Short mmCIF file of C-alpha atoms in Angstrom, two decimals:
data_model
loop_
_atom_site.label_atom_id
_atom_site.label_comp_id
_atom_site.label_asym_id
_atom_site.label_seq_id
_atom_site.Cartn_x
_atom_site.Cartn_y
_atom_site.Cartn_z
CA MET A 107 -4.91 22.53 5.33
CA ALA A 108 -5.70 24.45 8.51
CA MET A 109 -8.83 25.89 6.85
CA LEU A 110 -9.78 22.37 5.73
CA ARG A 111 -9.41 20.99 9.23
CA ALA A 112 -11.46 23.83 10.67
CA ALA A 113 -14.21 23.30 8.09
CA GLY A 114 -14.04 19.58 8.77
CA ARG A 115 -14.50 20.13 12.50
CA GLN A 116 -17.56 22.33 11.90
CA LEU A 117 -19.11 19.66 9.70
CA VAL A 118 -18.16 16.94 12.14
CA ASP A 119 -19.89 18.77 14.98
CA ARG A 120 -23.11 18.40 12.99
CA ALA A 121 -22.42 14.95 11.57
CA VAL A 122 -20.78 12.91 14.34
CA GLY A 123 -24.03 12.27 16.14
CA SER A 124 -25.37 10.31 13.19
CA ARG A 125 -22.29 8.94 11.43
CA ALA A 126 -19.52 8.34 13.97
CA ALA A 127 -18.30 4.80 14.61
CA HIS A 128 -19.70 4.78 18.14
CA THR A 129 -23.36 5.07 17.06
CA SER A 130 -23.45 1.41 16.22
CA ALA A 131 -26.50 -0.21 17.81
CA GLY A 132 -28.60 -2.70 15.81
CA SER A 133 -28.08 -4.67 12.62
CA LYS A 134 -25.53 -3.22 10.18
CA LYS A 135 -25.00 -3.55 6.45
CA ILE A 136 -21.33 -4.28 5.84
CA VAL A 137 -19.81 -4.37 2.35
CA GLY A 138 -16.43 -5.92 1.62
CA VAL A 139 -14.53 -5.35 -1.64
CA PHE A 140 -11.77 -7.89 -2.32
CA TYR A 141 -10.12 -9.59 -5.30
CA GLN A 142 -11.64 -12.73 -6.82
CA ALA A 143 -9.79 -15.98 -6.18
CA GLY A 144 -11.68 -18.09 -8.73
CA GLU A 145 -10.02 -21.47 -9.25
CA TYR A 146 -7.54 -20.75 -6.43
CA ALA A 147 -10.16 -20.18 -3.74
CA ASP A 148 -10.06 -23.72 -2.35
CA LYS A 149 -6.31 -24.26 -2.71
CA ASN A 150 -5.59 -23.06 0.83
CA PRO A 151 -8.01 -22.95 3.77
CA ASN A 152 -6.23 -19.83 5.06
CA PHE A 153 -6.77 -17.92 1.80
CA VAL A 154 -9.13 -15.42 3.44
CA GLY A 155 -8.22 -12.15 1.69
CA CYS A 156 -10.33 -12.86 -1.42
CA VAL A 157 -14.04 -12.55 -2.20
CA GLU A 158 -14.57 -16.24 -1.53
CA GLY A 159 -12.69 -16.15 1.78
CA ALA A 160 -14.41 -12.89 2.83
CA LEU A 161 -11.79 -12.41 5.61
CA GLY A 162 -13.22 -15.49 7.35
CA ILE A 163 -15.79 -13.37 9.18
CA ARG A 164 -19.06 -14.13 7.35
CA ASP A 165 -20.41 -16.68 9.86
CA TRP A 166 -19.45 -14.45 12.79
CA LEU A 167 -21.13 -11.37 11.32
CA GLU A 168 -24.28 -13.18 10.26
CA SER A 169 -24.58 -14.87 13.65
CA LYS A 170 -24.80 -11.37 15.12
CA GLY A 171 -27.58 -10.41 12.72
CA HIS A 172 -25.53 -8.26 10.34
CA ASN A 173 -25.83 -8.24 6.55
CA TYR A 174 -22.45 -8.93 4.91
CA ILE A 175 -22.09 -8.40 1.16
CA VAL A 176 -18.80 -9.19 -0.56
CA THR A 177 -17.86 -8.35 -4.15
CA ASP A 178 -14.95 -7.57 -6.45
CA ASP A 179 -17.15 -5.38 -8.70
CA LYS A 180 -16.22 -1.85 -7.68
CA GLU A 181 -15.99 0.46 -10.70
CA GLY A 182 -18.71 2.49 -12.34
CA MET A 183 -22.32 3.42 -11.75
CA ASN A 184 -23.57 -0.11 -12.49
CA SER A 185 -21.10 -1.91 -10.22
CA GLU A 186 -22.21 -4.11 -7.35
CA LEU A 187 -20.56 -1.73 -4.88
CA GLU A 188 -22.53 1.23 -6.25
CA LYS A 189 -25.82 -0.60 -5.55
CA HIS A 190 -25.06 -0.70 -1.82
CA ILE A 191 -23.45 2.70 -1.27
CA GLU A 192 -26.60 4.53 -0.18
CA ASP A 193 -27.50 2.22 2.70
CA MET A 194 -24.24 0.54 3.81
CA HIS A 195 -22.91 1.30 7.30
CA VAL A 196 -19.39 -0.12 6.91
CA LEU A 197 -17.13 -0.52 3.87
CA ILE A 198 -14.14 -2.84 4.07
CA THR A 199 -11.69 -2.62 1.21
CA THR A 200 -8.09 -3.49 0.52
CA PRO A 201 -5.07 -1.86 -1.14
CA PHE A 202 -4.67 -4.93 -3.37
CA HIS A 203 -8.03 -4.38 -5.10
CA PRO A 204 -8.99 -0.91 -3.91
CA ALA A 205 -12.50 0.49 -3.99
CA TYR A 206 -11.91 4.16 -4.73
CA VAL A 207 -14.01 6.03 -2.17
CA THR A 208 -14.46 9.45 -3.72
CA ALA A 209 -16.13 12.53 -2.28
CA GLU A 210 -19.10 11.79 -4.55
CA ARG A 211 -19.48 8.29 -3.14
CA ILE A 212 -19.18 9.58 0.41
CA LYS A 213 -21.92 12.11 -0.27
CA LYS A 214 -24.24 9.34 -1.50
CA ALA A 215 -23.50 7.08 1.46
CA LYS A 216 -26.08 8.46 3.89
CA ASN A 217 -25.71 5.62 6.42
CA LEU A 218 -21.94 5.19 6.17
CA GLU A 219 -20.11 5.35 9.49
CA LEU A 220 -16.90 3.38 9.13
CA LEU A 221 -14.30 2.77 6.40
CA LEU A 222 -11.86 -0.07 7.13
CA THR A 223 -8.76 -0.97 5.14
CA ALA A 224 -7.84 -4.66 5.32
CA GLY A 225 -4.11 -4.00 5.21
CA ILE A 226 -2.09 -0.78 5.26
CA GLY A 227 -2.59 2.37 3.20
CA SER A 228 -5.88 4.23 2.92
CA ASP A 229 -5.08 6.58 0.04
CA HIS A 230 -7.86 5.02 -2.06
CA ILE A 231 -10.21 7.04 0.17
CA ASP A 232 -10.75 10.79 -0.20
CA LEU A 233 -9.59 11.37 3.37
CA PRO A 234 -10.46 15.09 3.66
CA ALA A 235 -13.97 14.30 2.43
CA ALA A 236 -14.25 11.44 4.92
CA ALA A 237 -13.08 13.72 7.73
CA ALA A 238 -15.53 16.45 6.72
CA ALA A 239 -18.38 13.92 6.71
CA GLY A 240 -17.58 12.70 10.23
CA LEU A 241 -16.55 9.21 9.12
CA THR A 242 -14.05 7.04 10.91
CA VAL A 243 -11.28 5.59 8.73
CA ALA A 244 -8.98 2.92 10.11
CA GLU A 245 -6.55 0.28 8.89
CA VAL A 246 -4.75 -2.71 10.38
CA THR A 247 -1.46 -1.01 11.17
CA GLY A 248 1.51 -3.38 11.13
CA SER A 249 -0.43 -6.27 9.61
CA ASN A 250 1.74 -6.70 6.52
CA THR A 251 4.88 -4.70 7.23
CA VAL A 252 7.10 -7.80 7.39
CA SER A 253 5.55 -9.13 4.18
CA VAL A 254 6.27 -5.92 2.27
CA ALA A 255 9.81 -5.48 3.65
CA GLU A 256 10.73 -9.04 2.69
CA ASP A 257 9.33 -8.49 -0.80
CA GLU A 258 11.38 -5.31 -1.21
CA LEU A 259 14.57 -7.15 -0.32
CA MET A 260 13.67 -9.88 -2.81
CA ARG A 261 13.15 -7.35 -5.63
CA ILE A 262 16.43 -5.59 -4.87
CA LEU A 263 18.27 -8.91 -5.30
CA ILE A 264 16.28 -9.91 -8.39
CA LEU A 265 17.17 -6.66 -10.13
CA LEU A 266 20.80 -6.43 -9.02
CA ARG A 267 21.56 -10.05 -9.95
CA ASN A 268 19.73 -9.74 -13.29
CA PHE A 269 17.70 -12.80 -12.33
CA LEU A 270 14.69 -12.46 -14.63
CA PRO A 271 16.55 -12.72 -17.97
CA GLY A 272 18.21 -15.89 -16.67
CA TYR A 273 14.85 -17.39 -15.71
CA GLN A 274 13.43 -16.46 -19.12
CA GLN A 275 16.39 -18.14 -20.85
CA VAL A 276 15.66 -21.40 -19.06
CA VAL A 277 11.96 -21.28 -19.89
CA GLN A 278 12.71 -20.52 -23.55
CA GLY A 279 15.28 -23.33 -23.84
CA GLU A 280 18.25 -20.96 -24.14
CA TRP A 281 21.65 -20.83 -22.42
CA ASN A 282 23.64 -17.57 -22.58
CA VAL A 283 25.65 -16.80 -19.44
CA ALA A 284 27.06 -13.57 -20.88
CA GLY A 285 23.56 -12.27 -21.54
CA ILE A 286 22.97 -12.28 -17.78
CA ALA A 287 26.41 -11.73 -16.27
CA HIS A 288 27.21 -8.47 -18.10
CA ARG A 289 24.85 -6.55 -15.80
CA ALA A 290 24.71 -8.68 -12.63
CA TYR A 291 26.06 -7.21 -9.37
CA ASP A 292 26.51 -8.07 -5.70
CA LEU A 293 24.45 -6.27 -3.07
CA GLU A 294 27.40 -6.08 -0.69
CA GLY A 295 29.07 -2.68 -0.73
CA LYS A 296 26.24 -0.92 -2.51
CA THR A 297 24.59 2.23 -1.15
CA VAL A 298 20.90 1.66 -0.51
CA GLY A 299 18.62 4.54 0.41
CA THR A 300 15.01 4.33 1.56
CA VAL A 301 12.68 7.26 1.04
CA GLY A 302 10.62 6.83 4.18
CA ALA A 303 11.69 5.01 7.32
CA GLY A 304 8.45 4.10 9.01
CA ARG A 305 7.58 0.56 10.01
CA ILE A 306 8.37 -0.98 6.61
CA GLY A 307 11.42 1.20 5.93
CA ARG A 308 12.96 0.29 9.29
CA LEU A 309 12.31 -3.42 8.76
CA LEU A 310 13.98 -3.23 5.37
CA LEU A 311 17.04 -1.47 6.79
CA GLN A 312 17.32 -4.13 9.50
CA ARG A 313 17.17 -6.89 6.88
CA LEU A 314 19.78 -5.17 4.71
CA LYS A 315 22.33 -4.83 7.52
CA PRO A 316 23.80 -8.38 7.13
CA PHE A 317 24.52 -7.65 3.46
CA ASN A 318 27.14 -5.05 4.47
CA CYS A 319 25.56 -2.21 2.51
CA ASN A 320 25.96 1.50 3.05
CA LEU A 321 22.48 2.36 4.39
CA LEU A 322 20.85 5.78 4.06
CA TYR A 323 17.34 6.98 4.82
CA HIS A 324 15.28 10.10 4.30
CA ASP A 325 12.20 10.81 6.39
CA ARG A 326 10.45 13.74 8.03
CA LEU A 327 11.44 12.21 11.39
CA GLN A 328 14.77 10.75 12.41
CA ILE A 329 14.88 7.20 13.75
CA ASN A 330 15.57 6.70 17.45
CA PRO A 331 19.37 7.17 17.82
CA GLU A 332 19.87 3.77 19.48
CA LEU A 333 18.02 1.94 16.70
CA GLU A 334 19.79 4.05 14.08
CA LYS A 335 23.15 2.99 15.54
CA GLU A 336 22.07 -0.64 15.77
CA ILE A 337 21.00 -0.71 12.13
CA GLY A 338 23.96 1.36 10.97
CA ALA A 339 21.85 3.69 8.85
CA LYS A 340 22.58 7.36 8.24
CA PHE A 341 19.86 10.02 8.23
CA GLU A 342 19.72 12.22 5.13
CA GLU A 343 17.64 15.33 5.75
CA ASP A 344 17.90 16.52 2.14
CA LEU A 345 16.34 14.04 -0.29
CA ASP A 346 17.94 15.66 -3.33
CA ALA A 347 21.35 15.26 -1.71
CA MET A 348 20.71 11.58 -0.93
CA LEU A 349 19.48 10.48 -4.37
CA PRO A 350 22.76 10.73 -6.34
CA LYS A 351 24.59 8.75 -3.63
CA CYS A 352 22.40 5.67 -4.02
CA ASP A 353 22.89 2.56 -6.13
CA VAL A 354 19.47 1.37 -4.97
CA ILE A 355 16.50 3.52 -3.96
CA VAL A 356 13.46 2.06 -2.20
CA ILE A 357 10.22 4.01 -1.91
CA ASN A 358 8.60 3.61 1.52
CA THR A 359 6.61 6.80 1.92
CA PRO A 360 2.80 7.04 1.99
CA LEU A 361 0.88 8.56 -0.88
CA THR A 362 -0.24 12.06 0.04
CA GLU A 363 -0.85 15.22 -1.96
CA LYS A 364 2.77 16.12 -1.22
CA THR A 365 4.19 12.83 -2.51
CA ARG A 366 1.83 12.31 -5.46
CA GLY A 367 3.97 12.42 -8.63
CA MET A 368 7.01 13.18 -6.45
CA PHE A 369 9.43 11.19 -8.60
CA ASN A 370 9.09 13.01 -11.89
CA LYS A 371 11.57 13.48 -14.73
CA GLU A 372 13.53 16.13 -12.79
CA LYS A 373 13.77 14.04 -9.61
CA ILE A 374 14.83 10.93 -11.52
CA ALA A 375 17.54 12.98 -13.30
CA LYS A 376 19.12 13.62 -9.89
CA MET A 377 19.68 9.89 -9.40
CA LYS A 378 22.83 8.03 -10.35
CA LYS A 379 22.81 6.62 -13.88
CA GLY A 380 22.16 2.89 -13.58
CA VAL A 381 20.13 3.20 -10.38
CA ILE A 382 17.84 0.40 -9.21
CA ILE A 383 14.42 1.51 -7.88
CA VAL A 384 12.00 -0.61 -5.86
CA ASN A 385 8.57 0.77 -5.09
CA ASN A 386 6.07 -1.22 -3.03
CA ALA A 387 4.54 1.96 -1.57
CA ARG A 388 2.12 3.44 -4.13
CA GLY A 389 2.33 3.72 -7.89
CA ALA A 390 1.06 7.30 -8.00
CA ILE A 391 4.18 8.49 -6.13
CA MET A 392 5.98 8.02 -9.45
CA ASP A 393 5.44 9.83 -12.73
CA THR A 394 4.45 6.81 -14.81
CA GLN A 395 5.87 7.94 -18.14
CA ALA A 396 9.03 9.40 -16.60
CA VAL A 397 9.84 5.98 -15.09
CA ALA A 398 9.18 4.19 -18.39
CA ASP A 399 11.33 6.67 -20.31
CA ALA A 400 14.21 6.40 -17.81
CA CYS A 401 14.11 2.59 -18.00
CA SER A 402 14.19 2.78 -21.80
CA SER A 403 17.16 5.17 -21.78
CA GLY A 404 19.07 3.12 -19.20
CA HIS A 405 19.16 5.89 -16.60
CA ILE A 406 17.13 3.50 -14.43
CA ALA A 407 18.84 0.11 -14.75
CA GLY A 408 15.94 -1.72 -13.18
CA TYR A 409 12.55 -0.87 -11.68
CA GLY A 410 10.61 -3.28 -9.51
CA GLY A 411 7.50 -3.20 -7.40
CA ASP A 412 3.91 -4.29 -7.12
CA VAL A 413 2.04 -0.97 -7.02
CA TRP A 414 0.44 0.73 -10.00
CA PHE A 415 -1.98 3.54 -10.71
CA PRO A 416 -4.74 2.78 -11.25
CA GLN A 417 -5.24 -0.73 -9.94
CA PRO A 418 -5.82 -3.14 -11.56
CA ALA A 419 -3.38 -1.78 -14.12
CA PRO A 420 -4.79 -1.48 -17.65
CA LYS A 421 -3.26 -3.67 -20.35
CA GLU A 422 -1.72 -0.63 -22.03
CA HIS A 423 0.09 0.57 -18.88
CA PRO A 424 3.67 1.44 -20.00
CA TRP A 425 5.28 -0.29 -17.05
CA ARG A 426 4.17 -3.64 -18.44
CA TYR A 427 6.39 -3.15 -21.49
CA MET A 428 9.41 -1.14 -20.31
CA PRO A 429 12.79 -2.95 -20.22
CA ASN A 430 14.47 -4.34 -17.12
CA HIS A 431 11.49 -4.32 -14.80
CA ALA A 432 10.43 -6.68 -12.02
CA MET A 433 6.78 -5.68 -11.73
CA THR A 434 3.94 -7.87 -10.47
CA PRO A 435 0.33 -7.26 -9.49
CA HIS A 436 -0.10 -5.80 -5.99
CA ILE A 437 0.85 -8.88 -3.97
CA SER A 438 3.61 -8.03 -1.49
CA GLY A 439 1.32 -7.37 1.46
CA THR A 440 -1.20 -10.14 0.85
CA THR A 441 0.76 -13.26 1.71
CA ILE A 442 -1.28 -15.88 3.56
CA ASP A 443 0.40 -14.81 6.82
CA ALA A 444 -0.50 -11.17 6.18
CA GLN A 445 -4.08 -12.08 5.25
CA LEU A 446 -4.56 -13.84 8.57
CA ARG A 447 -3.17 -10.82 10.42
CA TYR A 448 -5.28 -8.20 8.66
CA ALA A 449 -8.40 -10.39 8.78
CA ALA A 450 -7.97 -10.69 12.55
CA GLY A 451 -7.42 -6.94 12.80
CA VAL A 452 -10.58 -6.16 10.84
CA LYS A 453 -12.61 -8.54 13.02
CA ASP A 454 -11.23 -6.92 16.17
CA MET A 455 -12.15 -3.42 14.97
CA LEU A 456 -15.63 -4.52 13.90
CA ASP A 457 -16.16 -6.09 17.32
CA ARG A 458 -15.07 -2.84 18.99
CA TYR A 459 -17.31 -0.86 16.63
CA PHE A 460 -20.35 -2.94 17.55
CA LYS A 461 -19.57 -2.41 21.24
CA GLY A 462 -18.88 1.33 20.84
CA GLU A 463 -15.25 0.95 21.90
CA ASP A 464 -12.17 2.77 20.58
CA PHE A 465 -9.79 1.09 18.16
CA PRO A 466 -6.05 0.82 18.83
CA ALA A 467 -4.83 4.40 18.46
CA GLU A 468 -2.28 3.57 15.76
CA ASN A 469 -5.03 2.18 13.50
CA TYR A 470 -6.88 5.47 13.06
CA ILE A 471 -6.42 7.35 9.79
CA VAL A 472 -9.39 9.67 10.36
CA LYS A 473 -10.97 10.15 13.77
CA GLU A 474 -13.38 12.89 14.80
CA GLY A 475 -12.53 15.01 11.77
CA GLU A 476 -8.74 14.81 12.18
CA LEU A 477 -6.38 13.12 9.73
CA ALA A 478 -3.45 11.04 10.95
CA SER A 479 -0.20 13.00 10.86
CA GLN A 480 1.27 11.14 7.88
CA TYR A 481 -1.65 12.25 5.70
CA LYS A 482 -1.68 15.93 6.72
#
């Protein structure tokens, strides 16, 4: 990594003059990649996170003389995104319908200066390649942390209370209390551990406190002692020691080369039989087949989340068909409230970009050839 950073700095020294976010005079070509809303586009005037809503910034950008192209077509050489790669200056994408920005695409993008994530999580970008090319990568830090933490709590309860089979009974005209109750549990008194205690992990722990759980967390950094005491959570330095203690495990760590495939067959075997897992972080943190196999065997009693790899998930993805799951498309961080927050954050950063001003420091993922600490 040190060699990579050094090489990146050498390249940046040559590239920053032409590609850094501060060289932003004149009209810009800005491409946004979002999910299609289709028939739902006009159901809510605040539905801005889709292609049709375009983050609510089209009129503003065009009034300033910029060219704003929005699409959901992002995959392959004949995609709409591919047509604009060579001459776009800014790419805005989202974790919910990610445009995978590979090293090959970065190499083609001769005019590209700025990569913005409308939301949180920029692992769809080849970050070392972006750093080496002198690009700025930023996201709207904090924009959907509450949304994701609330969703995690919901999925914990759905899985513990065995809610989905009960709902399916009602829809199918059935009534079998025993079919639900034989594996339904209270949250109170259970041990819940979060792998990662950043903004989302801390919010989840705070929301779990009233349920009188035993709260554990593993992270590379310990929470501030006062907040730790207020929440009532215990720091677990050794992840392997924490896993077998937990009735519920929540994944709240970013996807990096270190965490990719982290929860494989061996790691899952360390967990308590009958564990509940919730993952709203990134699908690629899990070994896909290992999760499906553990759900089928009953070692994992329930798996829930909204993140897959790749996204959108193909029809044959094994998580669609494994038992006792509470999976959805990637939705937790794109509530209407979150959309308004990350749309405002993108507009603010674009405005700063046009003026040659710095972004809020916490928003940078790559700046002047350096990756943010969580991605190193």
